[in-house]
XYZ file of C-alpha atoms in Angstrom:
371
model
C 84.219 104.818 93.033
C 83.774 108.584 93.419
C 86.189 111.272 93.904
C 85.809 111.288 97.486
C 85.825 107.956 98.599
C 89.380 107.797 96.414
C 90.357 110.857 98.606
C 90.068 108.811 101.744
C 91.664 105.907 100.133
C 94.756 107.668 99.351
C 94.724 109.252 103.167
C 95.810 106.321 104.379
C 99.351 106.294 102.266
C 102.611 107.587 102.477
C 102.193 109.955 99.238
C 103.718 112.914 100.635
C 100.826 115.286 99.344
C 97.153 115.674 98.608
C 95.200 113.834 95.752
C 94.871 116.411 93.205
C 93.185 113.948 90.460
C 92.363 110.400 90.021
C 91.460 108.097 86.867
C 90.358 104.486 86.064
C 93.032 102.214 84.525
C 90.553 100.233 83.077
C 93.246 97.472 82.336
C 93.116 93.429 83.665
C 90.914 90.975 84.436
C 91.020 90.908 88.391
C 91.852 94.179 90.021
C 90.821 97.472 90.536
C 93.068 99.921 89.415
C 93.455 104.067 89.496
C 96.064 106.444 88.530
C 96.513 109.000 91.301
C 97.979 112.403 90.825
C 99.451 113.773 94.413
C 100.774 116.747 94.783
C 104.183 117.235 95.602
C 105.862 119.224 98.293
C 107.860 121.243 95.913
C 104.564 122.599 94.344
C 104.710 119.810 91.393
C 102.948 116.826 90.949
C 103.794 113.081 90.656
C 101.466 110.051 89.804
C 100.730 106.642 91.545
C 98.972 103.344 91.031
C 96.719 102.773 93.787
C 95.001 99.010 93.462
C 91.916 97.473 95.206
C 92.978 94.086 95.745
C 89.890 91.495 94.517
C 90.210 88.979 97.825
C 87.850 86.799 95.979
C 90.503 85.873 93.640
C 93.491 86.549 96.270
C 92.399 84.936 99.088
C 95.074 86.061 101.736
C 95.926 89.788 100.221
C 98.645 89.757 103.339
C 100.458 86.765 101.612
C 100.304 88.383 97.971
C 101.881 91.821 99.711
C 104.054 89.822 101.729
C 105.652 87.583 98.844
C 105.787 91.238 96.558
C 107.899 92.890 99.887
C 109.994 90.146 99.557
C 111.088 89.592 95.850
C 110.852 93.900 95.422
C 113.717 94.137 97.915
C 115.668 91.399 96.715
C 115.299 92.664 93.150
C 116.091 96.561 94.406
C 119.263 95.015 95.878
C 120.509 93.749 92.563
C 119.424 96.249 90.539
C 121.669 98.933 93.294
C 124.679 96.493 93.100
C 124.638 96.871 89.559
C 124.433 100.474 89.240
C 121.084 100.707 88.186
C 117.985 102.777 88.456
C 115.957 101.098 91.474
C 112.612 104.225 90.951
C 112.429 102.487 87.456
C 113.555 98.939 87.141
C 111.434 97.414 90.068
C 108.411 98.095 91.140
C 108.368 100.599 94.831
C 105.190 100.407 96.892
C 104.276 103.419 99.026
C 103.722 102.754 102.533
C 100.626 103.216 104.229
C 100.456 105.684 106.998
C 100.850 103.163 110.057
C 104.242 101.315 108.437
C 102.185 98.729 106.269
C 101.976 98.402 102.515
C 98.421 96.967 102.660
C 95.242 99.029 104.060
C 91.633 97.484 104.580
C 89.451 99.784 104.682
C 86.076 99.743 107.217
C 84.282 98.150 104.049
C 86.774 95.001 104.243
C 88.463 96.147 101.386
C 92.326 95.684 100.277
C 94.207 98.580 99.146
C 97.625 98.974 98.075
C 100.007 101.549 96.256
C 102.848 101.676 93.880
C 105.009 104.766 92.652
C 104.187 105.078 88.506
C 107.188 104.292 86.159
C 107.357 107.694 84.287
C 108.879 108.072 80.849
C 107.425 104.363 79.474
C 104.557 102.090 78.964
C 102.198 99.322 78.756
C 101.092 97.516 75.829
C 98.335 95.688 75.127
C 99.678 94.077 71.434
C 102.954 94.061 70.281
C 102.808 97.132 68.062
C 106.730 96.478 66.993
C 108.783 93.360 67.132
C 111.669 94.605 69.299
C 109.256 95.888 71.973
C 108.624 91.989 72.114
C 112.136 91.387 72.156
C 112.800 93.758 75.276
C 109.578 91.663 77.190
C 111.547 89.127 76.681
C 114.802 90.439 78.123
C 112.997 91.949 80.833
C 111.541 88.595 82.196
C 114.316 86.771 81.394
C 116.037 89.137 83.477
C 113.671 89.033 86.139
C 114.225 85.696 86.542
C 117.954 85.663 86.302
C 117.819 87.778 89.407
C 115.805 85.712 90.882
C 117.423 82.534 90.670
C 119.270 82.762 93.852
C 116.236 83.969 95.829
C 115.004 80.980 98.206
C 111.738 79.986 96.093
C 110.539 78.017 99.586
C 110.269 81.131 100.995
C 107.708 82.575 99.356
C 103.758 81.333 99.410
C 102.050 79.886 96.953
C 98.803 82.326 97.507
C 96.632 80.737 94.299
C 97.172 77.360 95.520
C 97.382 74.618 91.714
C 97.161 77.977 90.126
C 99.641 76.317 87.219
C 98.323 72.572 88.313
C 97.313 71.647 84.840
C 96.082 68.658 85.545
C 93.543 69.912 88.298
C 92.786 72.605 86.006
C 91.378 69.588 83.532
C 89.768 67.933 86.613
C 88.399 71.175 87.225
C 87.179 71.665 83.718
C 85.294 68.191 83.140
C 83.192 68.890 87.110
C 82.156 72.219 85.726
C 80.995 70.437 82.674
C 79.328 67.356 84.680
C 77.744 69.990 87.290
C 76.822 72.755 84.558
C 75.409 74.976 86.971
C 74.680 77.829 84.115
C 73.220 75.389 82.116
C 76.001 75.654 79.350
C 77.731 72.811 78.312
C 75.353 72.210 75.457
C 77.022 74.346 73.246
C 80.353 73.582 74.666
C 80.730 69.877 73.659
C 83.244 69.939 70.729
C 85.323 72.884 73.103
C 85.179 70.111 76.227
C 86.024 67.338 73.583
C 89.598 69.291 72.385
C 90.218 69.459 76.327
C 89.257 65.466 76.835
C 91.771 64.721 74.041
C 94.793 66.359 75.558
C 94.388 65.416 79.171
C 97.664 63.562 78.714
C 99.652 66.574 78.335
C 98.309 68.459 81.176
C 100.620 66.075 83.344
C 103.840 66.479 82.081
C 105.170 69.259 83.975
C 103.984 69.021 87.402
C 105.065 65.186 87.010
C 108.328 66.549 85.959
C 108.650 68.934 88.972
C 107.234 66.106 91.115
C 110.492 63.994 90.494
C 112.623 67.033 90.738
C 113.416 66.639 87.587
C 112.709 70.320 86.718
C 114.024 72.827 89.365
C 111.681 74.689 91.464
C 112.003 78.767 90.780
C 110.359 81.750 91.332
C 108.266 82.243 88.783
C 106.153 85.832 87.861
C 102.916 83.337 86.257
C 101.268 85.919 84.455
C 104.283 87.160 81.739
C 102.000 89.163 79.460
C 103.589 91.944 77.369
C 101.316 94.233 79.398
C 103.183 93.597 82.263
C 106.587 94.896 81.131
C 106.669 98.786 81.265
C 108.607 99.534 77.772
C 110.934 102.980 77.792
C 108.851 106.081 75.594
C 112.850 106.669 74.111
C 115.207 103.345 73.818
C 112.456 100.773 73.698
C 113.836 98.797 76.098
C 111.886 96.994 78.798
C 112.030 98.726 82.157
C 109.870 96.720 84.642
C 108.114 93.789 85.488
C 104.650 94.736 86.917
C 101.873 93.078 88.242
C 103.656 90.922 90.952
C 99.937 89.094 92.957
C 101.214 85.765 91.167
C 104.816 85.535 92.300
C 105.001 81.992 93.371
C 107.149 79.272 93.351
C 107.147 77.367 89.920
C 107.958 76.811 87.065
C 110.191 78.952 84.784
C 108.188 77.524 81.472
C 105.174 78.773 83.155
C 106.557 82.281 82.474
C 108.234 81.656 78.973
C 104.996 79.845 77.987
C 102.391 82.380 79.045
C 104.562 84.801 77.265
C 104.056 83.397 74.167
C 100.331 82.623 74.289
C 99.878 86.297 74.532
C 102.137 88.139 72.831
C 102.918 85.588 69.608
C 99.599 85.101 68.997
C 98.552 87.012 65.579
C 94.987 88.064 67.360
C 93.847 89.173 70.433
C 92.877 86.611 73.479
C 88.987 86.752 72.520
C 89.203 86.596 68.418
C 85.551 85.642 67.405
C 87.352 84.620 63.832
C 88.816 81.639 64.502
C 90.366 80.916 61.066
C 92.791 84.240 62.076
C 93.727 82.705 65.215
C 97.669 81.140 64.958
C 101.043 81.882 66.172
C 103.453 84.261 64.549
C 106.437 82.739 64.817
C 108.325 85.457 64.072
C 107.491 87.300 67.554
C 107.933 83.737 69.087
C 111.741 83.986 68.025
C 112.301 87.902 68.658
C 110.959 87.187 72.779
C 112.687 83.510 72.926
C 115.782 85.324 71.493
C 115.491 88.396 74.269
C 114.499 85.886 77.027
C 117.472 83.330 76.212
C 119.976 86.454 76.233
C 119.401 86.537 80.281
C 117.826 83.080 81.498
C 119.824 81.108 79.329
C 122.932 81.502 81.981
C 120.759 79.559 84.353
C 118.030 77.346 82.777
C 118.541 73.685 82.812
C 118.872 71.908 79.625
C 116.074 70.232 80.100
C 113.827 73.137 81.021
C 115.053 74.876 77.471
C 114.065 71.720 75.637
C 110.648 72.127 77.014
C 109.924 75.709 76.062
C 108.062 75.057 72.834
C 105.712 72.787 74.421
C 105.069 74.862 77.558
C 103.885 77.879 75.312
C 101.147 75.454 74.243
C 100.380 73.528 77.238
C 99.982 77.264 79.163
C 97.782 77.981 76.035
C 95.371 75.308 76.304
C 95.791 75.884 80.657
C 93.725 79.199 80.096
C 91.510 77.553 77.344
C 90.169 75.373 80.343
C 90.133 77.741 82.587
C 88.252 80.369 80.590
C 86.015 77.479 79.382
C 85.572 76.376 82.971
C 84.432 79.658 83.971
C 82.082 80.137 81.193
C 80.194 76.830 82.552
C 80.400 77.877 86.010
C 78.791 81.349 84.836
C 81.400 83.754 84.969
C 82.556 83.997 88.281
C 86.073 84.130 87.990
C 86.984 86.562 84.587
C 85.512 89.887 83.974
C 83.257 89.242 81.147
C 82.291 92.079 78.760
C 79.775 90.736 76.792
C 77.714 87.485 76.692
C 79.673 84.589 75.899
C 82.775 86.450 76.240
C 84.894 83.570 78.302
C 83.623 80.671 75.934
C 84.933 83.328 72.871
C 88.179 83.569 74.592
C 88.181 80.203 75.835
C 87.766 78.922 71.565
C 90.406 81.124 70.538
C 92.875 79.561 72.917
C 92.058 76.304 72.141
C 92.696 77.370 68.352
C 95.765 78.942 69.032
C 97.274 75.800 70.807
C 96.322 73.643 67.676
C 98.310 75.712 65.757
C 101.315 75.516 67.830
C 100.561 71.574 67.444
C 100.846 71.911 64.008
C 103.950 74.125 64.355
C 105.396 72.387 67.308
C 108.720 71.094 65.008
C 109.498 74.825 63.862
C 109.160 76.064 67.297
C 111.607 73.424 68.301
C 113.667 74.352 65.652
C 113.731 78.504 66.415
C 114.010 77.815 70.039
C 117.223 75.910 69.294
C 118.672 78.171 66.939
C 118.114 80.928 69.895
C 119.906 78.443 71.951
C 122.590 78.330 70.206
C 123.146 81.975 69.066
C 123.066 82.943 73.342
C 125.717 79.790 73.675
């Protein structure tokens, strides 16, 4: 998008100045996503997010923006009660210029904006243990303010989007239909999925028989998504709210891990490099406890461990899935790329198999330390 579409774009929001600059973030697999520079009243400047919503993926954009006004204002009221610093520790969207905080543009495009948290940021590996730490204390956090918010309330705008069982169902049409004409050189990957269909059940059953509380849940708890402070290292925000649903909270604490635990990156080619380091598993189980522990179940701690690997080999099948349905749901950025990423996930939850008892073991030893 060119300089001067962007300029119209950002017209139609509350920034309180004229775009001076824009860049890609290049950052995600769904969205579209620019920094903005606007400039400010007082002859400065200050920078934005502004985000092209992908519909395709986000079917209702008005019930993503609806459930984000929602939880933002609930989470800016706690943060205020406790004296802290609402510009940084939750994420503000920018009004449009008719009241809204979504804009579709002539082209039937979604747009919306967010104020930039200044003095911290993203990353896309953990670079140093205690940053991984801090993600965890930031979503743990998250969710400890969140566990008095009415989960009901909010809609669940992926519908099954942690369904793990329909995400198997969804795997083995892909591979009976094989509409790229794939699934030849899939066969061992769509074997490891066959083999473990019993554990894509356990959850949902569990939540089914209300034996798991429903929460509200973030469902996509990569590092990249906490903004971590330039100076104290400390997380600041949770970004990236599209998936705020009701659900699980070992959604979140297992998603966590299969990204930021793992030793190499989401598409490692290697696959004898692919495992879990289960020394970042205990510094973000150890930051998470410190907040969630006040209000997780028993039983949902007990499950931790296995949700990190049941989450894992969730996006195995879906990536795999996609790869077989020819890349229509992931942004692909080379040939291959989903079945790559969709092999290394599948390693990475053997692994955690073959770790599963030390997990269990670190997870309690958290436990008890927050106790």
């Amino acid at each position: 998008m060119n300089h001067f579409e962007l300029k119209q774009i950002a017209a139609q929001f509350e920034f309180g100045g004229p775009l001076v600059d824009a860049r890609p973030c290049n950052n995600g697999h769904i969205n579209d996503t620019y920094i903005l520079i606007i400039q400010s009243a007082g002859g400065g400047t200050r920078r934005y997010i502004l985000q092209r919503i992908n519909h395709h993926v986000f079917k209702s954009p008005e019930a993503v923006m609806r459930n984000i006004q929602l939880v933002t204002e609930h989470l800016r009221h706690k943060v205020v009660q406790a004296d802290g610093d609402p510009a940084r520790e939750v994420v503000n969207l920018v009004p449009t210029v008719d009241g809204g905080y979504l804009y579709k543009s002539p082209r039937g495009e979604y747009w919306r904006a967010y104020l930039f948290v200044e003095g911290a940021k993203t990353y896309e590996a953990v670079q140093n243990p205690k940053h991984f730490c801090s993600a965890g204390e930031a979503f743990g956090h998250f969710q400890s303010l969140l566990s008095d918010f009415p989960a009901g309330t909010l809609t669940e705008t992926i519908p099954k989007f942690h369904d793990t069982p329909s995400r198997f169902v969804n795997l083995m049409e892909a591979a009976r239909q094989d509409r790229a004409n794939r699934s030849h050189d899939a066969r061992d990957d769509i074997r490891f999925a066959e083999e473990r269909a019993a554990d894509t059940a356990v959850i949902v059953e569990l939540l089914e028989q209300d034996q798991l509380p429903t929460r509200v849940t973030h469902n996509d708890t990569k590092l990249n998504n906490v903004m971590i402070d330039d100076v104290t290292g400390k997380g600041v925000c949770v970004l990236d709210l599209d998936t705020v649903m009701p659900g699980s909270t070992l959604y979140d604490f297992g998603d966590a891990i299969r990204f930021g635990a793992s030793a190499t990156a989401e598409d490692e080619r290697d696959l004898s490099l692919v495992r879990i380091d289960l020394e970042l598993y205990r510094q973000f189980a150890r930051g998470y406890l410190s907040h969630a522990g006040d209000f997780l179940t028993t039983r949902e701690i007990e499950l931790l461990p296995f949700s990190a690997k049941l989450i894992t080999l969730e996006l195995g099948m879906r990536f795999l899935s996609d790869h077989l349905n020819g890349d229509v749901y992931f942004r692909i950025h080379r040939p291959g790329h989903n079945l790559d990423r969709a092999r290394a996930q599948f390693r990475l939850a053997f692994d955690m198999e073959q770790r599963m008892d030390e997990m269990r073991e670190i997870l309690e030893q958290e436990s008890s330390v927050v106790a």
